[in-house]
Every structure is written in structure tokens, then in C-alpha cells.
PDB file of N, CA and C in Angstrom:
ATOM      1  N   UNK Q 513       0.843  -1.170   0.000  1.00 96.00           N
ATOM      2  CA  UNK Q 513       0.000   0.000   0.000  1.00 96.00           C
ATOM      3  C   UNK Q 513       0.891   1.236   0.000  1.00 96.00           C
ATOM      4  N   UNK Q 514       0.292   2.469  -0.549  1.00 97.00           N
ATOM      5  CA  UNK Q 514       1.121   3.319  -0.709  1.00 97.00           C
ATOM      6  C   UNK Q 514      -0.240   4.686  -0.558  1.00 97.00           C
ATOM      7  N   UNK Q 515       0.775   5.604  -0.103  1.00 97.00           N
ATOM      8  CA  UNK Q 515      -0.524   7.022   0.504  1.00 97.00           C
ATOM      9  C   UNK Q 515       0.206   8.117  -0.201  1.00 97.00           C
ATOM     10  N   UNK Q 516      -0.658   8.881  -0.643  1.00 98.00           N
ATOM     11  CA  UNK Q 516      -0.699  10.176  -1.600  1.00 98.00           C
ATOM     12  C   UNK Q 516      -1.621  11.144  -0.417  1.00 98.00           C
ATOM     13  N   UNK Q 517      -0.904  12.097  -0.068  1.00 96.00           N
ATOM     14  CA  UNK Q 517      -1.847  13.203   0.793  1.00 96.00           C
ATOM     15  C   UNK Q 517      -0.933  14.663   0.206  1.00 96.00           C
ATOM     16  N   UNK Q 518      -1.965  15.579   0.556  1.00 96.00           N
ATOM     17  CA  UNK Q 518      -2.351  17.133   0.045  1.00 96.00           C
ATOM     18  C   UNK Q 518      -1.323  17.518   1.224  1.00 96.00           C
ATOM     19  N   UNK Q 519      -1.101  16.841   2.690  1.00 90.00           N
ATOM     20  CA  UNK Q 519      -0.133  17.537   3.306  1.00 90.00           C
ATOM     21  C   UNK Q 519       1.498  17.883   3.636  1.00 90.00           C
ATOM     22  N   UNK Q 520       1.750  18.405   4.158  1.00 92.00           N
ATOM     23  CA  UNK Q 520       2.824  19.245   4.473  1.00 92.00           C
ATOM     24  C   UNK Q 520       3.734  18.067   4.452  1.00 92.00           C
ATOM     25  N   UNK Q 521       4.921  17.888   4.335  1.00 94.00           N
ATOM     26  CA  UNK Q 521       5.766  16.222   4.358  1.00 94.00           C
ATOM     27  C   UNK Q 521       5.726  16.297   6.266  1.00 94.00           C
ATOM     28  N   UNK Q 522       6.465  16.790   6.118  1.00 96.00           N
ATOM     29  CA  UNK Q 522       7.159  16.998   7.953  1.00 96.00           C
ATOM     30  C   UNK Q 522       5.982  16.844   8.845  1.00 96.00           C
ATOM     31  N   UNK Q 523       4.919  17.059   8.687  1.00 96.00           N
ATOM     32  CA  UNK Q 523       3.545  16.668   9.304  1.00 96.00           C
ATOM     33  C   UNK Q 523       2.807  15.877   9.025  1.00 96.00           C
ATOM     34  N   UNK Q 524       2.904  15.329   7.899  1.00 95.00           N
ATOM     35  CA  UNK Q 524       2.197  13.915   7.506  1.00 95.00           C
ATOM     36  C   UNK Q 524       3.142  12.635   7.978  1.00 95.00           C
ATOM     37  N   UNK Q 525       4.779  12.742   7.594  1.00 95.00           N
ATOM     38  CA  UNK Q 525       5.624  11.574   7.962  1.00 95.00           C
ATOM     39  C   UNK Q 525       5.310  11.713   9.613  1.00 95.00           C
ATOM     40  N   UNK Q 526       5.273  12.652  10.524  1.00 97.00           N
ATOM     41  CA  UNK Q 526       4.811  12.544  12.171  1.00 97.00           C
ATOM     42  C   UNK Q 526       3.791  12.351  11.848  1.00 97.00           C
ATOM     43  N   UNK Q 527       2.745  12.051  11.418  1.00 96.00           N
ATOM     44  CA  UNK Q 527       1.829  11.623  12.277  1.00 96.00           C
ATOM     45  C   UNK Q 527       1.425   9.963  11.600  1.00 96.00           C
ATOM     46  N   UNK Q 528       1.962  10.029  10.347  1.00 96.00           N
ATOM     47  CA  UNK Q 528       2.058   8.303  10.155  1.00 96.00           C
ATOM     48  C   UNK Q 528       2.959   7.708  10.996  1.00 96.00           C
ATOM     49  N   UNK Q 529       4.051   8.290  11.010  1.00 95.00           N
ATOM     50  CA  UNK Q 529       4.891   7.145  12.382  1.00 95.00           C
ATOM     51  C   UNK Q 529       4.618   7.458  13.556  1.00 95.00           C
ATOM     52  N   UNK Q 530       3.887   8.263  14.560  1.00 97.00           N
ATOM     53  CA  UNK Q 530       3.724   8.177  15.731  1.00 97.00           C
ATOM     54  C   UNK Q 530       1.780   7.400  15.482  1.00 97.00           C
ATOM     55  N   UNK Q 531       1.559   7.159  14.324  1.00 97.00           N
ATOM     56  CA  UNK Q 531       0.440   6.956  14.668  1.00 97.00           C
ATOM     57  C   UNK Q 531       0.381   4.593  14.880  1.00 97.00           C
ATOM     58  N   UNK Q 532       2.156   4.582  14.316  1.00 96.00           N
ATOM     59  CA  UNK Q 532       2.361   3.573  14.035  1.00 96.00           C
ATOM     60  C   UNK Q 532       1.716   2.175  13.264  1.00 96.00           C
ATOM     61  N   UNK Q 533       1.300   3.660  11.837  1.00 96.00           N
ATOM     62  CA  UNK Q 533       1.283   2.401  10.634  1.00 96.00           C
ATOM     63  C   UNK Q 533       2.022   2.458   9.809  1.00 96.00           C
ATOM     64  N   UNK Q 534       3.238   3.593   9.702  1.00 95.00           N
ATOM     65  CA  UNK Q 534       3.782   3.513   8.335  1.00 95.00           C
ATOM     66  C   UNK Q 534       4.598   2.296   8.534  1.00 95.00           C
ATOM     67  N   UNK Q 535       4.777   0.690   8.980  1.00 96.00           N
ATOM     68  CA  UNK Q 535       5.029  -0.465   8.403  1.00 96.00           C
ATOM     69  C   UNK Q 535       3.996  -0.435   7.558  1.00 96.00           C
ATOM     70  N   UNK Q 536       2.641  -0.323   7.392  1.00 97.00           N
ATOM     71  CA  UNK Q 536       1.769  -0.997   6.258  1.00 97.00           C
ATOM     72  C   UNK Q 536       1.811  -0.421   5.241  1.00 97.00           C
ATOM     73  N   UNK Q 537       2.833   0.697   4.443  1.00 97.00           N
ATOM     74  CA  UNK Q 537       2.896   1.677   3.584  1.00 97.00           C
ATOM     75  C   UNK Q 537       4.295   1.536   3.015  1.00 97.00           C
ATOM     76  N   UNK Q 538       4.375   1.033   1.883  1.00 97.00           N
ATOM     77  CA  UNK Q 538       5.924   0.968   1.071  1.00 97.00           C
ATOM     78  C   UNK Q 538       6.315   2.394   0.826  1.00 97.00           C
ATOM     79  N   UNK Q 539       5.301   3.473   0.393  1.00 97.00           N
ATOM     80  CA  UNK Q 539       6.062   4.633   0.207  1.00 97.00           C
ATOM     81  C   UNK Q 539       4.799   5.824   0.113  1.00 97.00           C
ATOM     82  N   UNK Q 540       5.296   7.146   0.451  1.00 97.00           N
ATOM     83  CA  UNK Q 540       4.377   8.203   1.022  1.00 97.00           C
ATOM     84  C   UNK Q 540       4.655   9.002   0.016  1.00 97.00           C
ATOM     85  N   UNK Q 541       3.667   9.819  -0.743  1.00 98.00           N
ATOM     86  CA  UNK Q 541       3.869  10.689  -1.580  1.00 98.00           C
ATOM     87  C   UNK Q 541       3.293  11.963  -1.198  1.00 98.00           C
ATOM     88  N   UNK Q 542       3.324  12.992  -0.501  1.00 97.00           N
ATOM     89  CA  UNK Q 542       3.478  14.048  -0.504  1.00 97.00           C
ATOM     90  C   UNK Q 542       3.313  15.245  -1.357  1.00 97.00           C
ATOM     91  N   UNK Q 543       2.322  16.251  -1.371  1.00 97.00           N
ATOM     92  CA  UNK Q 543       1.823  17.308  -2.161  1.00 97.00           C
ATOM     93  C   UNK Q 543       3.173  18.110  -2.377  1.00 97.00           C
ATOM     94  N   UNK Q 544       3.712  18.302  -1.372  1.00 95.00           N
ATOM     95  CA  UNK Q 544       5.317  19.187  -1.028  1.00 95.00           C
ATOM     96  C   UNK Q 544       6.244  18.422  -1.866  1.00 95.00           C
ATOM     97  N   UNK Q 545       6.402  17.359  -1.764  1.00 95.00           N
ATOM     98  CA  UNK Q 545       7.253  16.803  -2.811  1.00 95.00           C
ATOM     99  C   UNK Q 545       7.175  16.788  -4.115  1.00 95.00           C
ATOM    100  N   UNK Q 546       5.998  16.110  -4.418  1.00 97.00           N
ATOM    101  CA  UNK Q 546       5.357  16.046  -6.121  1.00 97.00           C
ATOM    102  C   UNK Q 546       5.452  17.291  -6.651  1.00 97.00           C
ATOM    103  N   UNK Q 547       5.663  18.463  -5.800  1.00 97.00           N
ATOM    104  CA  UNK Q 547       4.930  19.920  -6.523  1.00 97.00           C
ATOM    105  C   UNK Q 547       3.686  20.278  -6.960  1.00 97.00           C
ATOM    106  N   UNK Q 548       2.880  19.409  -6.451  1.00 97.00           N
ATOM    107  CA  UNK Q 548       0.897  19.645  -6.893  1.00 97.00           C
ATOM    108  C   UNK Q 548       0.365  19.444  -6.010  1.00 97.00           C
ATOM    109  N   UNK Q 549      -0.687  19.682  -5.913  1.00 97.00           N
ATOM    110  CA  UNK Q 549      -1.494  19.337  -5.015  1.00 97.00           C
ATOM    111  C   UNK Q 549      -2.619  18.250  -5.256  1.00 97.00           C
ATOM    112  N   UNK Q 550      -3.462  17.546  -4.987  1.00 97.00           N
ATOM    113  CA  UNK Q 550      -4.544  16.290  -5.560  1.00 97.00           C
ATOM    114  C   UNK Q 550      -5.644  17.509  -6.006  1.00 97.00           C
ATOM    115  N   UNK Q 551      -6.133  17.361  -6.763  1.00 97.00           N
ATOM    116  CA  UNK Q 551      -6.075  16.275  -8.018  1.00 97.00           C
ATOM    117  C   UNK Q 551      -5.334  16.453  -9.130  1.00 97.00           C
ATOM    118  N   UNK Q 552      -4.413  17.258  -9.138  1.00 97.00           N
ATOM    119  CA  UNK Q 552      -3.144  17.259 -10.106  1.00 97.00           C
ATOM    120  C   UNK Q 552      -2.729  16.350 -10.452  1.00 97.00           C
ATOM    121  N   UNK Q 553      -2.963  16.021 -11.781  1.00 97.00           N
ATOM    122  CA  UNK Q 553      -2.573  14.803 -12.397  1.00 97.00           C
ATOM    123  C   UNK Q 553      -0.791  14.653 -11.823  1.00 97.00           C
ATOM    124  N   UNK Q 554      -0.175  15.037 -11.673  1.00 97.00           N
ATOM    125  CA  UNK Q 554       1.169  15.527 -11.568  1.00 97.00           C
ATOM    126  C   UNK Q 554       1.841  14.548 -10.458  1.00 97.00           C
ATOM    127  N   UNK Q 555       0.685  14.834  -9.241  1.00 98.00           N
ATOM    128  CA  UNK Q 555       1.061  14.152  -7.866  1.00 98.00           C
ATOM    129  C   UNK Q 555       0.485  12.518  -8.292  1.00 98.00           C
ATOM    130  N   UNK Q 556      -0.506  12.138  -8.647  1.00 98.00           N
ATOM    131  CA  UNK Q 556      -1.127  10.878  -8.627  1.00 98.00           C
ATOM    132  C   UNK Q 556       0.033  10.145  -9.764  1.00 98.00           C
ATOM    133  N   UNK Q 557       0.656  10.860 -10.766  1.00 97.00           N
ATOM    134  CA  UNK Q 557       1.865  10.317 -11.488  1.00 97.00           C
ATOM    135  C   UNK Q 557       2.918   9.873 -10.998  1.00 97.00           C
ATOM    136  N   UNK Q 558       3.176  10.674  -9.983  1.00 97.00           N
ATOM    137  CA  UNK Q 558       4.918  10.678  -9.199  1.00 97.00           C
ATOM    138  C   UNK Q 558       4.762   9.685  -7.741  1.00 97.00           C
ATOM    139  N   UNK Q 559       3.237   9.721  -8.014  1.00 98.00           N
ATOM    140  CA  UNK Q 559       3.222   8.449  -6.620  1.00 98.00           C
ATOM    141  C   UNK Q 559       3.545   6.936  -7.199  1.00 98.00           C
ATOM    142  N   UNK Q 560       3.082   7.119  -8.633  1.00 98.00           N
ATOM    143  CA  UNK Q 560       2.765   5.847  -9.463  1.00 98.00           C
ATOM    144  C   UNK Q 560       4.433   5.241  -9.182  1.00 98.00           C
ATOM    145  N   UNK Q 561       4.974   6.306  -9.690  1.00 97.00           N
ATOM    146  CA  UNK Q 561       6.799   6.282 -10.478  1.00 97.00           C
ATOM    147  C   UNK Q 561       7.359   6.169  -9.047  1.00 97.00           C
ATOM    148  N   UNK Q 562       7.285   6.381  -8.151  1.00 97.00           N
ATOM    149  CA  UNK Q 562       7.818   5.866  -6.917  1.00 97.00           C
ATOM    150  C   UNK Q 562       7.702   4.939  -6.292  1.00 97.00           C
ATOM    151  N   UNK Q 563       6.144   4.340  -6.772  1.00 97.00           N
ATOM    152  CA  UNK Q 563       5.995   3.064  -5.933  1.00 97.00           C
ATOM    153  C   UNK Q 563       6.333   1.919  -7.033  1.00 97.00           C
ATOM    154  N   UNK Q 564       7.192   2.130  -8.082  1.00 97.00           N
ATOM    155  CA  UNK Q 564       6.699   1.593  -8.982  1.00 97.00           C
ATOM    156  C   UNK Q 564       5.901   0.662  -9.698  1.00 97.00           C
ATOM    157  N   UNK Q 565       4.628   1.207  -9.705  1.00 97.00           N
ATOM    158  CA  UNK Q 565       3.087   0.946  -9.727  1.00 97.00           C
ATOM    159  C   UNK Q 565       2.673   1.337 -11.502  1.00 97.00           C
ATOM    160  N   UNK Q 566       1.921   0.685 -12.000  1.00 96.00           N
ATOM    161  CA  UNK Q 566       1.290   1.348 -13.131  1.00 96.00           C
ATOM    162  C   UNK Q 566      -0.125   1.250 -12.597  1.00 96.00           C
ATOM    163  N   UNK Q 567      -0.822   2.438 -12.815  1.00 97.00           N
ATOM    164  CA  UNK Q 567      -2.477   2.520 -12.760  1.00 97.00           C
ATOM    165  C   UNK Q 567      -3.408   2.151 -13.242  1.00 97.00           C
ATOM    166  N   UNK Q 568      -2.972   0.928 -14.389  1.00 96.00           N
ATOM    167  CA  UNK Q 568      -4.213  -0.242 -14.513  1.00 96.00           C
ATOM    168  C   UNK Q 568      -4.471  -0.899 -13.706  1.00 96.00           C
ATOM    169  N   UNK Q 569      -3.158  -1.556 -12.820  1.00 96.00           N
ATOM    170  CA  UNK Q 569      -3.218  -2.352 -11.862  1.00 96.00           C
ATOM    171  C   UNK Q 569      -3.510  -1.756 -10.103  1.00 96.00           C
ATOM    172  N   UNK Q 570      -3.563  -0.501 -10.135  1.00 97.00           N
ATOM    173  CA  UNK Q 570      -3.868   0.360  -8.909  1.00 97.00           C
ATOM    174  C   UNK Q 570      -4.910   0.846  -8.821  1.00 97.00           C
ATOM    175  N   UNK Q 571      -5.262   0.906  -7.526  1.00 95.00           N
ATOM    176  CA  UNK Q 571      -6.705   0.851  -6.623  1.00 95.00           C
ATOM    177  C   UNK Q 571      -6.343   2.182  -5.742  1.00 95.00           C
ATOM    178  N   UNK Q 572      -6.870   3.413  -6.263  1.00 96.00           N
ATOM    179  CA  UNK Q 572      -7.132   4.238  -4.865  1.00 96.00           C
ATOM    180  C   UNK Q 572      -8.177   4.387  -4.381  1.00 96.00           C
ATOM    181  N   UNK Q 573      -7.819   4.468  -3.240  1.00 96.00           N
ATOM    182  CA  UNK Q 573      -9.419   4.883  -1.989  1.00 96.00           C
ATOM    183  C   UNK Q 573      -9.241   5.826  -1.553  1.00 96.00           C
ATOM    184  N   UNK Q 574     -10.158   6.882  -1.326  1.00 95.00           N
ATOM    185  CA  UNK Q 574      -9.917   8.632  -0.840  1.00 95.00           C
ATOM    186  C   UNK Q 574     -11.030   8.611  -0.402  1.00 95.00           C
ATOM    187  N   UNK Q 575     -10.750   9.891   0.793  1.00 94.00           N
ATOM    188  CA  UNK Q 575     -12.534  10.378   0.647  1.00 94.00           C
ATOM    189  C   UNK Q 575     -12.956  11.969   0.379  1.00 94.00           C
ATOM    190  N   UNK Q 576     -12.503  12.307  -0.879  1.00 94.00           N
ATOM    191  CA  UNK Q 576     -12.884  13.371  -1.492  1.00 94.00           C
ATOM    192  C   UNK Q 576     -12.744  12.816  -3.165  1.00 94.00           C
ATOM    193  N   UNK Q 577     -14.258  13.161  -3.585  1.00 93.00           N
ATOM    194  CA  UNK Q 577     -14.458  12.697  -4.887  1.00 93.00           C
ATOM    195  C   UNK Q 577     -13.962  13.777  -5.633  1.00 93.00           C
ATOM    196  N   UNK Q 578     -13.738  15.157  -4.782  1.00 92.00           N
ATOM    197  CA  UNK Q 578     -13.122  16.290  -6.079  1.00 92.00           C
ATOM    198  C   UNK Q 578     -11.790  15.907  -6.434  1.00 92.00           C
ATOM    199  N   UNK Q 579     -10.790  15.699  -5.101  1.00 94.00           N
ATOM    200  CA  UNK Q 579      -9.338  15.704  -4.571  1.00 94.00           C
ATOM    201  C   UNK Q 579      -9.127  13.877  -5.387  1.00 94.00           C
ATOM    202  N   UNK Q 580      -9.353  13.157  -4.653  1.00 95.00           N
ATOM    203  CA  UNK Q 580      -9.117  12.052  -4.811  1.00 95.00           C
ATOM    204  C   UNK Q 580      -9.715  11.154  -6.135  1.00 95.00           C
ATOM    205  N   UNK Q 581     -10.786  11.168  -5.967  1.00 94.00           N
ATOM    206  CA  UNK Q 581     -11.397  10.554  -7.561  1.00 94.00           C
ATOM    207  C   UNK Q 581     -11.661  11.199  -8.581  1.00 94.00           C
ATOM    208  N   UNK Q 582     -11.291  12.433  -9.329  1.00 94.00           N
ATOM    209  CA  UNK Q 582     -10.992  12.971 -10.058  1.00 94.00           C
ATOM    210  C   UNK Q 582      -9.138  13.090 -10.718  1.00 94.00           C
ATOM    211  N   UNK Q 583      -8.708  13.246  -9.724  1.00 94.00           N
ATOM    212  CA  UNK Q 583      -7.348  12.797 -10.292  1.00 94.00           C
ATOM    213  C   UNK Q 583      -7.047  11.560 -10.217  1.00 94.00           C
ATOM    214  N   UNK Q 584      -7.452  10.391  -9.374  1.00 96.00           N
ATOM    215  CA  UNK Q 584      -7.038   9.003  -9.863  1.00 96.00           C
ATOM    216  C   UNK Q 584      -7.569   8.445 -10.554  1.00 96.00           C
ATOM    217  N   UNK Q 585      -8.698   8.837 -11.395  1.00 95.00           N
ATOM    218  CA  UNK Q 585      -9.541   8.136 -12.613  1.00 95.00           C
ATOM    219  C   UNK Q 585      -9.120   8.527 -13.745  1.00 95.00           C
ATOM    220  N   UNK Q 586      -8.181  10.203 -13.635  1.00 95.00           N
ATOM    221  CA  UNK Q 586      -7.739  10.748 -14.811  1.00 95.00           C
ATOM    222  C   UNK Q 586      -6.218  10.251 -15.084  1.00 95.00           C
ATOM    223  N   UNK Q 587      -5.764   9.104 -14.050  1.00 96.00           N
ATOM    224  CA  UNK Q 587      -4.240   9.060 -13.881  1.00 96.00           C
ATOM    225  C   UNK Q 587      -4.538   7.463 -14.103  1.00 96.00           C
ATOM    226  N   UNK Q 588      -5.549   7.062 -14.846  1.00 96.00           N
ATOM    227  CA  UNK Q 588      -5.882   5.696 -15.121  1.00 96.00           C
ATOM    228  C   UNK Q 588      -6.233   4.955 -14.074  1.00 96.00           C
ATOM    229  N   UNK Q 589      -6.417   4.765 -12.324  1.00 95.00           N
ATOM    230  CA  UNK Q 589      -6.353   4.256 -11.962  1.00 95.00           C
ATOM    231  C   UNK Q 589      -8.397   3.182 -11.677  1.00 95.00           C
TER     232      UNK Q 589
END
């Protein structure tokens, strides 16, 4: 599994490891990193290329249909 969030790196990596799940997460993609924000095709790309994932075979779950299922339906997934 792999997580794509809109937040800040330095505040999303604290609160996945003190929340103690990032074992269940191969890799975190970050709005701050990618340079976009969701639904920027841009970020849902650079999560792909990091996890190295292609988006026929990927499943996202969000819960914002603007943020989240608008850019992962447009990023093939």
C-alpha cells in the first residue's frame, strides 16, 4: 500500500509514524514533494513512479471525490 496526501511532508511523515502504521505503507507521496497538489494529475503520477506501480493495476481509496477521484480516474487508476 502506498498514501498520496495534500499535506505538508514533515507533518504527515509525524503523524504516520507516531500513529504507528507507516510499516503498512511501502512509500508516502506528498503534495510538497510532487509539486501539486490532488487532483493534479502531476502528484497521482509521481506516486505511481515511486511506488513503482502502473495505474491499470492500482486501486485508490480517498474520501474526497473532487481531490481524490478525479485525479485518480484521470491518472488511469
Amino acid at each position: 500500500m502506498h498514501i498520496i496526501t495534500n499535506g505538508f511532508e514533515e507533518v504527515q511523515l509525524f503523524k504516520i509514524s507516531n500513529s504507528g502504521i507507516s510499516h503498512y505503507f511501502r512509500t508516502i507521496t506528498t503534495a510538497e514533494a510532487a509539486g501539486a497538489l490532488k487532483p493534479d494529475l502531476q502528484i497521482f503520477e509521481q506516486a505511481l513512479k515511486t511506488a513503482g506501480a502502473d495505474a491499470e493495476s492500482s486501486l485508490y481509496i480517498g474520501d474526497s471525490p473532487e481531490a481524490d477521484g478525479h485525479g485518480s480516474m484521470r491518472s488511469g487508476m
